[in-house]
Coordinates of C-alpha atoms in Angstrom, one line a residue:
Chain A
M1 CA 5.4 -15.9 -81.1
N2 CA 7.7 -17.9 -78.9
N3 CA 9.8 -14.8 -78.2
I4 CA 6.9 -12.9 -76.8
S5 CA 7.0 -12.8 -73.0
V6 CA 3.7 -13.4 -71.3
L7 CA 3.4 -13.1 -67.5
M8 CA 1.0 -15.4 -65.7
T9 CA 0.1 -14.0 -62.3
C10 CA -0.7 -17.2 -60.4
P11 CA -1.4 -20.9 -61.0
M12 CA -4.8 -21.1 -62.5
F13 CA -5.3 -24.1 -64.9
P14 CA -2.6 -26.5 -66.1
Y15 CA -4.1 -26.7 -69.6
L16 CA -3.8 -22.9 -69.9
E17 CA -0.2 -22.9 -68.7
Q18 CA 0.7 -25.6 -71.3
E19 CA -1.0 -23.9 -74.1
L20 CA 0.6 -20.6 -73.2
E21 CA 4.0 -22.3 -72.9
T22 CA 3.6 -23.8 -76.4
R23 CA 3.0 -20.5 -78.0
F24 CA 4.8 -17.9 -75.9
N25 CA 7.7 -17.4 -73.5
L26 CA 5.7 -18.0 -70.4
I27 CA 7.0 -16.4 -67.2
K28 CA 5.3 -17.5 -64.0
L29 CA 5.1 -14.8 -61.3
W30 CA 4.8 -17.4 -58.5
N31 CA 8.1 -19.1 -59.4
P32 CA 10.1 -19.2 -56.2
S33 CA 13.4 -18.7 -58.0
S34 CA 13.5 -15.0 -57.4
S35 CA 12.0 -12.4 -55.1
K36 CA 9.4 -10.1 -56.5
P37 CA 11.7 -7.0 -56.9
E38 CA 14.5 -9.1 -58.4
F39 CA 12.0 -10.8 -60.7
F40 CA 10.6 -7.6 -62.0
K41 CA 14.1 -6.2 -62.5
N42 CA 15.0 -9.2 -64.7
Y43 CA 11.9 -9.6 -66.7
S44 CA 9.9 -6.5 -66.6
N45 CA 11.1 -5.0 -69.8
F46 CA 10.2 -8.0 -71.9
I47 CA 6.7 -8.6 -70.7
K48 CA 4.2 -7.7 -73.3
A49 CA 1.1 -9.5 -71.9
V50 CA -0.3 -10.4 -68.5
V51 CA -2.7 -13.3 -67.9
G52 CA -4.5 -12.7 -64.6
N53 CA -7.5 -14.1 -62.8
T54 CA -9.9 -13.4 -59.9
K55 CA -7.0 -13.9 -57.3
V56 CA -4.2 -11.9 -58.9
G57 CA -4.9 -9.5 -61.7
A58 CA -3.0 -6.4 -62.9
D59 CA -3.1 -3.6 -60.4
A60 CA -1.6 -0.1 -60.8
D61 CA 1.8 -1.2 -59.3
M62 CA 2.1 -4.2 -61.6
I63 CA 1.2 -2.2 -64.7
D64 CA 3.6 0.6 -63.7
S65 CA 6.4 -1.9 -63.4
L66 CA 5.9 -3.4 -66.9
P67 CA 6.8 -0.6 -69.3
N68 CA 6.2 -2.6 -72.4
L69 CA 2.9 -4.2 -71.4
E70 CA 0.4 -4.1 -74.3
I71 CA -2.4 -6.5 -73.2
V72 CA -4.0 -7.9 -70.1
A73 CA -6.0 -11.1 -70.8
S74 CA -8.0 -12.1 -67.8
Y75 CA -8.9 -15.7 -67.1
S76 CA -12.3 -14.5 -65.7
V77 CA -15.2 -12.4 -66.6
G78 CA -14.8 -10.2 -63.5
L79 CA -12.5 -7.2 -63.9
D80 CA -12.2 -6.1 -60.3
K81 CA -8.6 -7.1 -60.0
I82 CA -7.5 -5.0 -63.0
D83 CA -6.9 -1.3 -62.9
L84 CA -8.9 -0.5 -65.9
D85 CA -8.3 3.3 -65.7
K86 CA -4.6 2.7 -65.7
C87 CA -4.9 0.4 -68.7
K88 CA -7.0 3.0 -70.6
E89 CA -4.5 5.7 -69.7
K90 CA -1.6 3.7 -71.1
G91 CA -3.4 2.3 -74.1
I92 CA -3.2 -1.3 -72.8
E93 CA -5.8 -3.7 -74.2
V94 CA -7.9 -5.8 -71.8
T95 CA -9.8 -8.9 -72.5
N96 CA -11.9 -11.2 -70.3
T97 CA -13.9 -14.5 -70.7
P98 CA -17.6 -13.6 -70.9
D99 CA -20.3 -15.9 -72.2
V100 CA -18.4 -19.2 -72.0
L101 CA -18.8 -19.2 -68.2
T102 CA -22.3 -17.8 -68.0
N103 CA -24.1 -21.2 -67.8
D104 CA -21.9 -22.7 -65.2
V105 CA -22.3 -19.7 -62.9
A106 CA -26.0 -19.6 -63.4
D107 CA -26.2 -23.3 -62.8
L108 CA -24.3 -22.9 -59.5
A109 CA -26.6 -20.1 -58.4
I110 CA -29.7 -22.4 -58.8
G111 CA -27.8 -25.3 -57.3
L112 CA -26.9 -23.3 -54.2
A113 CA -30.5 -22.1 -53.9
L114 CA -31.8 -25.6 -54.1
A115 CA -29.1 -26.9 -51.7
V116 CA -29.9 -24.3 -49.1
L117 CA -33.7 -24.5 -49.2
R118 CA -33.9 -28.3 -49.5
K119 CA -31.0 -28.8 -47.1
I120 CA -29.3 -31.1 -49.6
C121 CA -25.9 -31.1 -48.1
V122 CA -27.2 -31.4 -44.5
C123 CA -29.3 -34.4 -45.6
D124 CA -26.4 -36.0 -47.4
Q125 CA -24.4 -35.6 -44.2
F126 CA -27.3 -37.0 -42.2
V127 CA -27.3 -40.2 -44.2
R128 CA -23.5 -40.6 -44.3
G129 CA -23.4 -40.1 -40.5
G130 CA -25.8 -43.1 -40.0
K131 CA -28.5 -40.9 -38.5
W132 CA -31.4 -42.0 -40.7
I133 CA -31.6 -45.3 -38.8
R134 CA -32.6 -43.3 -35.7
G135 CA -35.3 -41.2 -37.3
D136 CA -36.4 -39.2 -40.2
F137 CA -34.9 -35.9 -41.2
G138 CA -37.0 -32.9 -40.5
L139 CA -38.8 -30.7 -43.2
A140 CA -37.1 -28.3 -45.5
T141 CA -38.6 -25.5 -47.6
K142 CA -40.0 -25.6 -51.1
F143 CA -38.0 -23.8 -53.9
S144 CA -40.6 -23.7 -56.7
G145 CA -42.6 -20.5 -56.6
K146 CA -40.4 -18.6 -54.3
S147 CA -39.7 -15.1 -55.5
V148 CA -36.2 -14.5 -56.7
G149 CA -34.5 -11.1 -56.6
I150 CA -31.5 -10.6 -58.8
V151 CA -28.9 -7.9 -58.3
G152 CA -27.5 -7.2 -61.8
L153 CA -29.3 -8.4 -64.9
G154 CA -26.4 -8.9 -67.2
R155 CA -25.5 -12.1 -68.9
I156 CA -25.3 -14.1 -65.7
G157 CA -28.3 -12.5 -64.0
S158 CA -30.4 -13.1 -67.1
A159 CA -29.3 -16.7 -67.3
I160 CA -30.3 -17.2 -63.6
A161 CA -33.6 -15.6 -64.2
K162 CA -34.3 -17.8 -67.2
R163 CA -33.7 -20.9 -65.1
A164 CA -35.6 -19.7 -62.0
E165 CA -38.6 -18.8 -64.1
V166 CA -39.2 -22.4 -65.1
F167 CA -39.5 -23.3 -61.4
G168 CA -42.4 -20.9 -61.2
C169 CA -40.3 -18.3 -59.4
P170 CA -41.5 -14.7 -59.9
I171 CA -38.4 -12.6 -60.9
S172 CA -37.5 -9.1 -59.8
Y173 CA -34.2 -7.3 -60.1
H174 CA -32.1 -4.3 -59.2
S175 CA -29.6 -2.8 -61.6
R176 CA -28.1 0.6 -62.4
S177 CA -30.9 1.2 -64.9
K178 CA -34.2 -0.5 -65.9
K179 CA -33.8 -3.0 -68.7
P180 CA -36.1 -2.8 -71.6
N181 CA -37.6 -6.0 -73.1
T182 CA -38.0 -7.8 -69.8
N183 CA -41.2 -8.5 -67.8
Y184 CA -39.3 -8.8 -64.6
I185 CA -40.2 -6.3 -61.9
Y186 CA -37.6 -3.6 -61.5
Y187 CA -36.5 -2.0 -58.2
S188 CA -34.3 1.0 -58.3
N189 CA -33.3 0.4 -54.8
I190 CA -31.7 -2.8 -53.6
V191 CA -33.3 -2.6 -50.1
D192 CA -36.7 -2.6 -51.8
L193 CA -35.7 -5.6 -53.9
A194 CA -34.6 -7.4 -50.8
A195 CA -37.8 -6.6 -49.0
N196 CA -39.8 -8.0 -51.8
C197 CA -38.1 -11.3 -52.6
Q198 CA -37.4 -14.5 -50.7
I199 CA -34.1 -15.4 -52.5
L200 CA -31.7 -12.6 -53.2
I201 CA -28.9 -13.4 -55.7
V202 CA -25.9 -11.2 -56.3
A203 CA -24.9 -11.4 -60.0
C204 CA -23.5 -7.9 -60.7
A205 CA -19.9 -6.8 -61.4
L206 CA -17.8 -5.6 -58.5
T207 CA -17.1 -2.0 -58.8
E208 CA -16.6 0.9 -56.3
E209 CA -20.4 1.4 -56.3
T210 CA -21.3 -2.2 -55.7
H211 CA -18.7 -2.8 -52.9
H212 CA -20.8 -4.0 -49.9
I213 CA -24.0 -3.6 -51.9
V214 CA -25.4 -6.2 -49.5
D215 CA -25.1 -4.4 -46.2
R216 CA -27.0 -4.6 -42.9
K217 CA -30.0 -2.8 -44.3
V218 CA -30.3 -5.2 -47.2
I219 CA -29.9 -8.2 -44.9
D220 CA -32.5 -6.9 -42.5
A221 CA -34.9 -6.3 -45.4
L222 CA -34.3 -9.9 -46.7
G223 CA -35.1 -11.1 -43.2
L224 CA -35.8 -14.2 -41.1
K225 CA -37.0 -16.3 -44.0
G226 CA -34.8 -14.8 -46.7
I227 CA -31.9 -16.5 -48.4
L228 CA -28.8 -14.8 -49.9
I229 CA -27.0 -16.4 -52.8
N230 CA -23.6 -14.9 -53.7
I231 CA -21.9 -15.9 -56.9
G232 CA -20.4 -12.5 -57.5
R233 CA -17.5 -11.4 -55.4
G234 CA -17.0 -11.6 -51.6
A235 CA -16.6 -7.9 -51.5
H236 CA -20.2 -7.4 -52.6
V237 CA -21.3 -8.4 -49.1
D238 CA -20.5 -6.9 -45.7
E239 CA -19.2 -10.2 -44.5
P240 CA -19.2 -9.6 -40.7
E241 CA -22.8 -8.3 -40.9
L242 CA -23.8 -11.4 -42.9
V243 CA -22.1 -13.7 -40.4
S244 CA -23.8 -12.1 -37.4
A245 CA -27.2 -12.1 -39.1
L246 CA -26.8 -15.9 -39.8
V247 CA -25.5 -16.8 -36.4
E248 CA -28.2 -14.7 -34.7
G249 CA -30.9 -16.2 -36.8
R250 CA -31.9 -12.9 -38.4
L251 CA -31.4 -14.2 -41.9
G252 CA -32.9 -17.4 -43.2
G253 CA -29.9 -18.8 -44.9
A254 CA -27.1 -18.3 -47.4
G255 CA -25.4 -20.1 -50.3
L256 CA -22.0 -18.6 -50.8
D257 CA -19.4 -19.2 -53.5
V258 CA -17.3 -16.2 -52.7
F259 CA -15.9 -14.6 -49.6
E260 CA -14.1 -11.3 -48.7
N261 CA -10.7 -13.0 -47.9
E262 CA -10.6 -16.2 -49.9
P263 CA -9.6 -18.8 -49.1
D264 CA -10.4 -17.7 -45.5
V265 CA -14.1 -18.4 -44.6
P266 CA -15.5 -17.2 -41.3
E267 CA -15.5 -20.3 -39.1
Q268 CA -18.7 -19.2 -37.3
L269 CA -20.5 -20.4 -40.5
F270 CA -19.2 -23.9 -40.3
A271 CA -21.7 -25.1 -37.7
L272 CA -24.7 -23.6 -39.4
K273 CA -27.1 -25.9 -41.2
N274 CA -28.8 -23.2 -43.2
V275 CA -25.7 -22.3 -45.2
V276 CA -23.9 -23.9 -48.1
L277 CA -20.3 -22.9 -48.6
V278 CA -18.3 -23.6 -51.8
P279 CA -14.8 -22.6 -52.6
H280 CA -15.2 -20.2 -55.6
V281 CA -16.1 -22.8 -58.1
G282 CA -18.6 -20.8 -60.2
S283 CA -16.9 -21.6 -63.5
D284 CA -14.7 -24.5 -62.3
T285 CA -15.8 -27.3 -64.6
E286 CA -13.6 -29.1 -67.0
E287 CA -15.6 -27.9 -70.0
T288 CA -15.8 -24.2 -69.0
S289 CA -12.2 -23.9 -67.8
K290 CA -11.0 -25.2 -71.1
A291 CA -13.3 -22.8 -73.0
M292 CA -12.1 -19.9 -70.9
A293 CA -8.4 -20.9 -71.5
D294 CA -9.1 -21.2 -75.2
L295 CA -10.6 -17.7 -75.2
V296 CA -7.5 -16.2 -73.4
I297 CA -5.2 -17.9 -75.9
S298 CA -7.3 -16.7 -78.9
N299 CA -7.4 -13.2 -77.6
L300 CA -3.6 -13.1 -77.2
E301 CA -3.0 -14.7 -80.6
A302 CA -5.4 -12.3 -82.3
Y303 CA -3.6 -9.4 -80.6
F304 CA -0.1 -10.4 -81.6
K305 CA -1.2 -11.2 -85.2
G306 CA -2.8 -7.7 -85.5
E307 CA -6.3 -9.2 -85.7
P308 CA -9.4 -7.9 -83.9
L309 CA -9.7 -9.1 -80.2
L310 CA -12.4 -11.6 -79.6
T311 CA -13.6 -10.3 -76.2
P312 CA -12.2 -6.8 -75.6
V313 CA -13.3 -4.9 -72.6
L314 CA -11.9 -1.4 -73.3
Chain B
M1 CA -67.2 -38.2 -37.6
K2 CA -65.5 -38.6 -34.3
S3 CA -66.5 -42.2 -34.0
I4 CA -65.0 -43.2 -37.2
G5 CA -61.8 -45.2 -36.6
V6 CA -58.9 -44.1 -38.9
L7 CA -55.8 -46.2 -38.7
M8 CA -52.5 -44.4 -39.4
T9 CA -49.9 -46.9 -40.4
C10 CA -46.7 -45.1 -39.2
H11 CA -45.6 -41.7 -38.0
M12 CA -45.6 -39.5 -41.0
D13 CA -46.5 -35.9 -40.3
S14 CA -47.5 -34.1 -37.1
Y15 CA -49.8 -31.7 -38.8
L16 CA -51.6 -34.6 -40.5
E17 CA -52.0 -36.4 -37.1
Q18 CA -53.4 -33.3 -35.4
E19 CA -55.9 -32.7 -38.2
L20 CA -57.0 -36.3 -38.2
E21 CA -57.4 -36.3 -34.4
K22 CA -59.6 -33.3 -34.6
R23 CA -62.0 -35.0 -36.9
F24 CA -61.8 -38.8 -36.4
N25 CA -60.8 -41.4 -33.8
L26 CA -57.2 -41.7 -34.8
L27 CA -55.5 -45.0 -34.1
R28 CA -51.7 -45.0 -34.3
F29 CA -50.6 -48.4 -35.6
W30 CA -46.9 -47.8 -34.9
T31 CA -47.5 -47.4 -31.1
A32 CA -49.1 -50.9 -30.8
T33 CA -47.0 -53.2 -28.8
E34 CA -48.7 -56.2 -30.4
K35 CA -50.0 -55.5 -33.8
S36 CA -52.4 -58.4 -34.2
T37 CA -54.0 -57.7 -30.8
F38 CA -54.3 -54.1 -31.7
L39 CA -56.1 -54.9 -34.9
A40 CA -58.3 -57.5 -33.3
T41 CA -59.4 -54.9 -30.7
H42 CA -60.1 -52.1 -33.1
K43 CA -61.1 -53.9 -36.3
N44 CA -64.8 -53.1 -36.2
S45 CA -64.3 -49.4 -35.8
I46 CA -61.6 -48.9 -38.4
R47 CA -63.2 -47.6 -41.6
A48 CA -60.2 -45.8 -43.1
V49 CA -56.4 -46.4 -43.3
V50 CA -53.9 -43.6 -43.9
G51 CA -50.7 -45.0 -45.3
N52 CA -47.6 -43.6 -46.9
A53 CA -44.4 -44.8 -48.8
F54 CA -43.2 -46.8 -45.9
G55 CA -46.4 -48.4 -44.6
G56 CA -49.4 -48.9 -46.8
A57 CA -52.2 -51.4 -46.9
D58 CA -51.2 -54.8 -48.0
A59 CA -53.5 -57.8 -48.5
E60 CA -53.0 -59.0 -44.9
L61 CA -53.9 -55.6 -43.3
I62 CA -56.9 -55.2 -45.6
E63 CA -58.2 -58.7 -44.7
S64 CA -57.9 -57.9 -41.0
L65 CA -60.1 -54.8 -41.3
P66 CA -63.6 -56.0 -42.2
K67 CA -65.1 -52.5 -42.1
L68 CA -62.4 -50.8 -44.2
E69 CA -64.0 -48.5 -46.7
I70 CA -61.1 -46.2 -47.9
V71 CA -57.3 -46.1 -48.0
A72 CA -56.0 -42.6 -48.2
S73 CA -52.3 -42.6 -49.0
F74 CA -50.1 -39.7 -47.9
S75 CA -48.0 -40.2 -51.1
V76 CA -48.6 -40.3 -54.8
G77 CA -46.9 -43.7 -55.1
L78 CA -49.2 -46.7 -54.6
D79 CA -46.7 -49.5 -54.5
K80 CA -47.5 -50.2 -50.8
I81 CA -51.2 -50.7 -51.4
D82 CA -52.7 -53.9 -52.7
L83 CA -54.8 -52.2 -55.4
A84 CA -56.3 -55.4 -56.7
K85 CA -57.5 -56.4 -53.2
C86 CA -59.0 -53.0 -52.8
K87 CA -60.8 -53.2 -56.1
E88 CA -62.1 -56.7 -55.2
K89 CA -63.5 -55.5 -51.9
G90 CA -64.9 -52.2 -53.2
I91 CA -62.4 -50.2 -51.0
R92 CA -61.7 -46.7 -52.3
V93 CA -58.1 -45.5 -52.7
T94 CA -56.9 -42.0 -52.9
N95 CA -53.4 -40.5 -53.1
T96 CA -51.7 -37.1 -53.3
P97 CA -50.8 -36.3 -56.9
D98 CA -50.0 -32.8 -58.2
V99 CA -49.3 -31.1 -54.9
L100 CA -46.0 -32.8 -54.6
T101 CA -44.9 -32.7 -58.2
D102 CA -42.9 -29.5 -58.0
D103 CA -40.9 -30.6 -54.9
V104 CA -39.9 -33.9 -56.4
A105 CA -38.9 -32.3 -59.7
D106 CA -37.0 -29.6 -57.8
L107 CA -35.1 -32.3 -55.9
S108 CA -34.3 -34.1 -59.1
I109 CA -32.6 -31.0 -60.5
G110 CA -31.0 -30.3 -57.1
L111 CA -29.5 -33.8 -57.1
M112 CA -28.2 -33.4 -60.7
L113 CA -26.5 -30.2 -59.8
A114 CA -25.2 -31.5 -56.5
V115 CA -23.7 -34.6 -58.2
L116 CA -22.2 -33.0 -61.3
R117 CA -20.9 -29.9 -59.5
K118 CA -20.0 -31.8 -56.3
L119 CA -21.8 -29.3 -54.1
C120 CA -21.9 -31.4 -50.9
E121 CA -18.2 -32.5 -51.3
S122 CA -17.0 -28.9 -51.9
D123 CA -19.1 -27.7 -48.9
R124 CA -17.4 -30.3 -46.8
Y125 CA -14.0 -29.2 -48.3
V126 CA -14.6 -25.6 -47.1
R127 CA -15.9 -26.6 -43.7
S128 CA -12.8 -28.9 -43.0
D129 CA -10.5 -25.9 -43.8
K130 CA -9.0 -27.6 -46.9
W131 CA -9.4 -24.6 -49.1
K132 CA -6.5 -22.9 -47.4
K133 CA -4.3 -25.7 -48.8
G134 CA -5.5 -25.6 -52.4
D135 CA -8.4 -25.1 -54.7
Y136 CA -11.0 -27.8 -55.1
T137 CA -10.9 -30.0 -58.2
L138 CA -12.7 -29.2 -61.4
T139 CA -16.2 -30.7 -61.8
T140 CA -18.6 -31.3 -64.7
K141 CA -20.9 -28.8 -66.4
F142 CA -24.6 -29.4 -66.1
T143 CA -26.1 -27.1 -68.8
G144 CA -26.4 -28.9 -72.1
K145 CA -26.1 -32.5 -70.7
T146 CA -28.7 -34.9 -72.2
V147 CA -31.3 -35.9 -69.6
G148 CA -33.1 -39.2 -70.1
I149 CA -36.3 -39.6 -68.1
I150 CA -38.0 -42.9 -67.3
G151 CA -41.7 -42.2 -67.0
L152 CA -43.1 -39.1 -68.5
G153 CA -46.0 -38.6 -66.0
R154 CA -46.6 -35.5 -63.9
I155 CA -43.2 -35.7 -62.2
G156 CA -41.3 -36.7 -65.3
M157 CA -42.8 -33.8 -67.3
A158 CA -41.9 -31.4 -64.5
V159 CA -38.3 -32.6 -64.5
A160 CA -38.2 -32.3 -68.3
K161 CA -39.6 -28.7 -68.2
R162 CA -36.9 -27.7 -65.7
A163 CA -34.0 -29.4 -67.4
E164 CA -35.0 -27.7 -70.6
A165 CA -34.3 -24.3 -69.1
F166 CA -30.7 -25.5 -68.7
S167 CA -30.6 -26.4 -72.4
C168 CA -30.6 -30.1 -71.7
P169 CA -31.9 -32.2 -74.6
I170 CA -34.7 -34.4 -73.2
H171 CA -35.0 -38.1 -74.0
Y172 CA -37.5 -40.5 -72.4
Y173 CA -38.7 -44.0 -72.0
S174 CA -42.3 -44.8 -71.1
R175 CA -44.8 -47.6 -71.7
T176 CA -46.2 -45.7 -74.7
E177 CA -44.8 -43.0 -76.8
K178 CA -46.1 -39.5 -76.1
P179 CA -46.3 -37.8 -79.5
E180 CA -47.6 -34.6 -78.1
T181 CA -44.3 -33.9 -76.5
K182 CA -41.2 -32.9 -78.6
Y183 CA -38.9 -35.1 -76.6
K184 CA -37.1 -38.0 -78.1
Y185 CA -38.6 -41.4 -77.3
Y186 CA -36.7 -44.6 -76.8
P187 CA -38.5 -47.9 -76.8
S188 CA -36.3 -49.4 -74.2
V189 CA -34.6 -48.3 -71.0
V190 CA -31.2 -49.7 -72.2
E191 CA -31.3 -47.6 -75.3
L192 CA -32.4 -44.5 -73.4
A193 CA -29.5 -45.1 -71.0
A194 CA -27.0 -45.5 -73.8
N195 CA -28.2 -42.1 -75.2
C196 CA -28.2 -39.8 -72.3
D197 CA -25.7 -38.4 -69.8
I198 CA -28.1 -38.2 -66.8
L199 CA -30.8 -40.9 -66.3
V200 CA -33.7 -40.0 -64.0
V201 CA -36.1 -42.6 -62.6
A202 CA -39.6 -40.9 -62.4
C203 CA -42.0 -43.7 -63.0
S204 CA -44.3 -45.5 -60.6
L205 CA -43.2 -48.8 -59.0
T206 CA -45.1 -51.7 -60.3
E207 CA -44.2 -55.4 -60.9
E208 CA -43.0 -54.4 -64.4
T209 CA -40.7 -51.6 -63.2
R210 CA -39.1 -53.4 -60.3
H211 CA -35.3 -53.3 -60.9
I212 CA -35.9 -51.5 -64.2
I213 CA -32.4 -50.2 -63.5
D214 CA -30.3 -53.3 -63.7
R215 CA -26.8 -54.2 -64.7
E216 CA -27.5 -53.8 -68.4
V217 CA -28.9 -50.3 -68.0
I218 CA -26.1 -49.3 -65.6
D219 CA -23.5 -50.5 -68.2
A220 CA -25.3 -48.6 -70.9
L221 CA -25.3 -45.4 -68.9
G222 CA -21.6 -46.0 -68.3
R223 CA -18.5 -44.4 -66.8
K224 CA -19.6 -40.8 -67.4
G225 CA -23.3 -41.4 -66.8
V226 CA -25.2 -40.3 -63.7
L227 CA -28.2 -42.0 -62.2
I228 CA -30.8 -39.9 -60.3
N229 CA -33.5 -41.9 -58.4
V230 CA -36.5 -40.0 -57.0
G231 CA -38.8 -43.0 -57.6
R232 CA -38.6 -46.0 -55.3
G233 CA -35.5 -47.9 -54.1
R234 CA -36.8 -51.0 -55.7
H235 CA -36.6 -49.4 -59.2
V236 CA -32.9 -50.1 -58.9
D237 CA -30.9 -53.4 -58.5
E238 CA -29.1 -51.8 -55.5
P239 CA -26.2 -54.3 -55.2
E240 CA -25.4 -53.8 -58.9
L241 CA -25.6 -50.0 -58.5
V242 CA -23.3 -50.1 -55.5
S243 CA -20.6 -52.2 -57.2
A244 CA -20.8 -50.1 -60.4
L245 CA -20.2 -47.0 -58.3
V246 CA -17.4 -48.5 -56.2
E247 CA -15.7 -50.0 -59.3
C248 CA -16.1 -46.7 -61.2
R249 CA -18.1 -48.2 -64.0
L250 CA -20.8 -45.6 -63.4
G251 CA -20.0 -41.8 -63.3
G252 CA -22.2 -41.0 -60.3
A253 CA -25.6 -41.1 -58.6
G254 CA -28.0 -38.9 -56.8
L255 CA -30.3 -41.1 -54.7
D256 CA -33.3 -40.1 -52.6
V257 CA -34.6 -43.7 -52.2
F258 CA -33.2 -47.1 -51.3
E259 CA -34.3 -50.7 -51.3
H260 CA -34.3 -51.0 -47.6
E261 CA -34.9 -47.6 -46.1
P262 CA -33.6 -46.3 -43.8
E263 CA -30.6 -48.6 -44.5
V264 CA -28.2 -47.2 -47.0
P265 CA -25.3 -49.3 -48.3
E266 CA -22.3 -48.1 -46.4
E267 CA -19.9 -48.6 -49.4
L268 CA -21.5 -45.5 -50.8
F269 CA -20.4 -43.3 -47.8
G270 CA -16.8 -42.9 -49.0
L271 CA -17.6 -41.9 -52.6
D272 CA -17.4 -38.3 -53.7
N273 CA -19.6 -38.8 -56.8
V274 CA -22.8 -39.6 -55.0
V275 CA -25.3 -37.6 -53.1
L276 CA -27.5 -39.6 -50.6
L277 CA -30.8 -38.2 -49.3
P278 CA -33.2 -39.7 -46.7
H279 CA -36.3 -39.9 -48.9
V280 CA -37.1 -36.2 -48.7
G281 CA -38.6 -35.8 -52.2
T282 CA -41.7 -34.2 -50.7
G283 CA -40.2 -33.2 -47.5
T284 CA -41.0 -29.5 -47.3
V285 CA -43.3 -27.8 -44.9
E286 CA -45.4 -26.4 -47.7
T287 CA -45.9 -29.7 -49.6
R288 CA -46.5 -31.9 -46.6
Q289 CA -49.2 -29.6 -45.5
A290 CA -50.8 -29.6 -48.9
M291 CA -50.6 -33.4 -49.0
A292 CA -52.1 -33.7 -45.5
D293 CA -54.9 -31.3 -46.5
L294 CA -55.6 -33.6 -49.5
V295 CA -55.7 -36.7 -47.3
I296 CA -58.2 -35.0 -45.0
G297 CA -60.2 -33.6 -47.9
N298 CA -60.5 -37.0 -49.4
L299 CA -61.5 -38.7 -46.1
E300 CA -64.1 -36.0 -45.3
A301 CA -65.5 -36.2 -48.8
H302 CA -65.8 -40.0 -48.5
F303 CA -67.6 -39.9 -45.2
Q304 CA -69.8 -37.0 -46.3
K305 CA -70.7 -39.1 -49.4
K306 CA -69.3 -36.5 -51.7
P307 CA -67.0 -37.2 -54.7
L308 CA -63.4 -38.0 -53.8
L309 CA -60.9 -35.3 -54.7
T310 CA -58.1 -37.6 -56.0
P311 CA -59.4 -41.1 -56.3
V312 CA -57.2 -43.9 -57.7
V313 CA -59.7 -46.8 -57.3

């Protein structure tokens, strides 16, 4: 398959690049050797596969400029950077990396909730700054037993629920439709969910409907003692509204792995002690990155061998 | 009961102080300029001592309080109380079990996640604007790692129950095997350390468990192992731990307690594989209030000649 040209949209994981390079003719979009228009002119007809991720996927423009594109294999479970309609229209296959990253993202959601409520990062900074000698740290807030509201009860949302339950957290959720076979409390409206939980966790896919699903109304409903955890996409949240709510003390706190304009993070958050800010690391462990990469490779190999795709989306 | 002298050993909690002051003659030991004079002045009125993890009731204090009837600890740990002396003198002792179990177990899991996923380091990375220059490094998955627990009491069991939800196989060491649990028992701490990825100290501090984490255990836990200590600083041979971390012979550590609090070995401050907390295991508004209510409840029960709520001796 070394004559099959695969376009990688941006640097994502050295192991993935190596493995792609071993098997295919890997073309790196970020190579400074040519400008974008020139690049596409030279290579566009050869490219049969695109490997994208959460930063750069395959939008309509890219798909249109690759006339022989047959498959988009995303190094992510999120599909918001792929023009799925265009792919459907052109008969282009799409795969992603579900399941292998579910645990890591769920672990991070719980980690962020614990870090925010128990002020773990602030305490660590307190010790390293030599402040403990001068006096004890203040009190934080208990996590066990707090009610957890989950937006989106898919693989990740369910994994978060399973973990939170063991801490005695009552679980409620909002999703497009009620899920059979769960005892969790369903809210058909996200504002009601926010009003009835203490920790609101965003775990749904980003689509046109869920863009800014966490808006001023939801933030107000979550309130002074409420905590927002976002391990979905930055665009799930109206970021300026979130920032002013936190700065003005109208929201209890936030644990954020994603932001609207990564890697830019609103600087007004940097001084706050009731937020934890991490750089989109939801699935960024050695183990999971490798598993995701292996899944991308396996999907591509299966496709080009004429075998069934492992994790097709369309 | 307003004439009953209650000696509080150190500043521990404002709510507790308020509530004690409403009911008793509260004497704040830490405000005394000269401790022995203070004791000599008040010794005949002090019938109760309220201590905690920092200041308890050792033999010397007990001997200097001839009217002491009860020591009510604002902690579950009893390492700062001379229990033998209390028994000898018929002094009652109470502590605060159960109400703080969840908080300490929560913090154990929080420390595990913070160490393995480098939460504090990556939070610092974002706040110092480094994300613009490049992504943070890959970390290590928590789900599925083997968790080894030293001490399968209330706190140890609560840690196990939580870690299980992350599909972590649970192994343990304790003085005696607990066949009613399905967890894997190891008859020694070294063997436990050699057979787990994350070792959690959750036992009480006694003469037997002092420095239960020593060089041998640290070596057995190894380069990829992580130590979590939510017990007492003295459970761990601290200089050995520090050199193992600095020399990369141990994978990482999440520490809420230290041998000489509030002093923390400065060699740890530059490491990105440790999380250091200022003994906040029970440091939530909810739990401190519940602990305080239990201390008050025990004292009131004692002086009203009713059964103690959480007696130890």
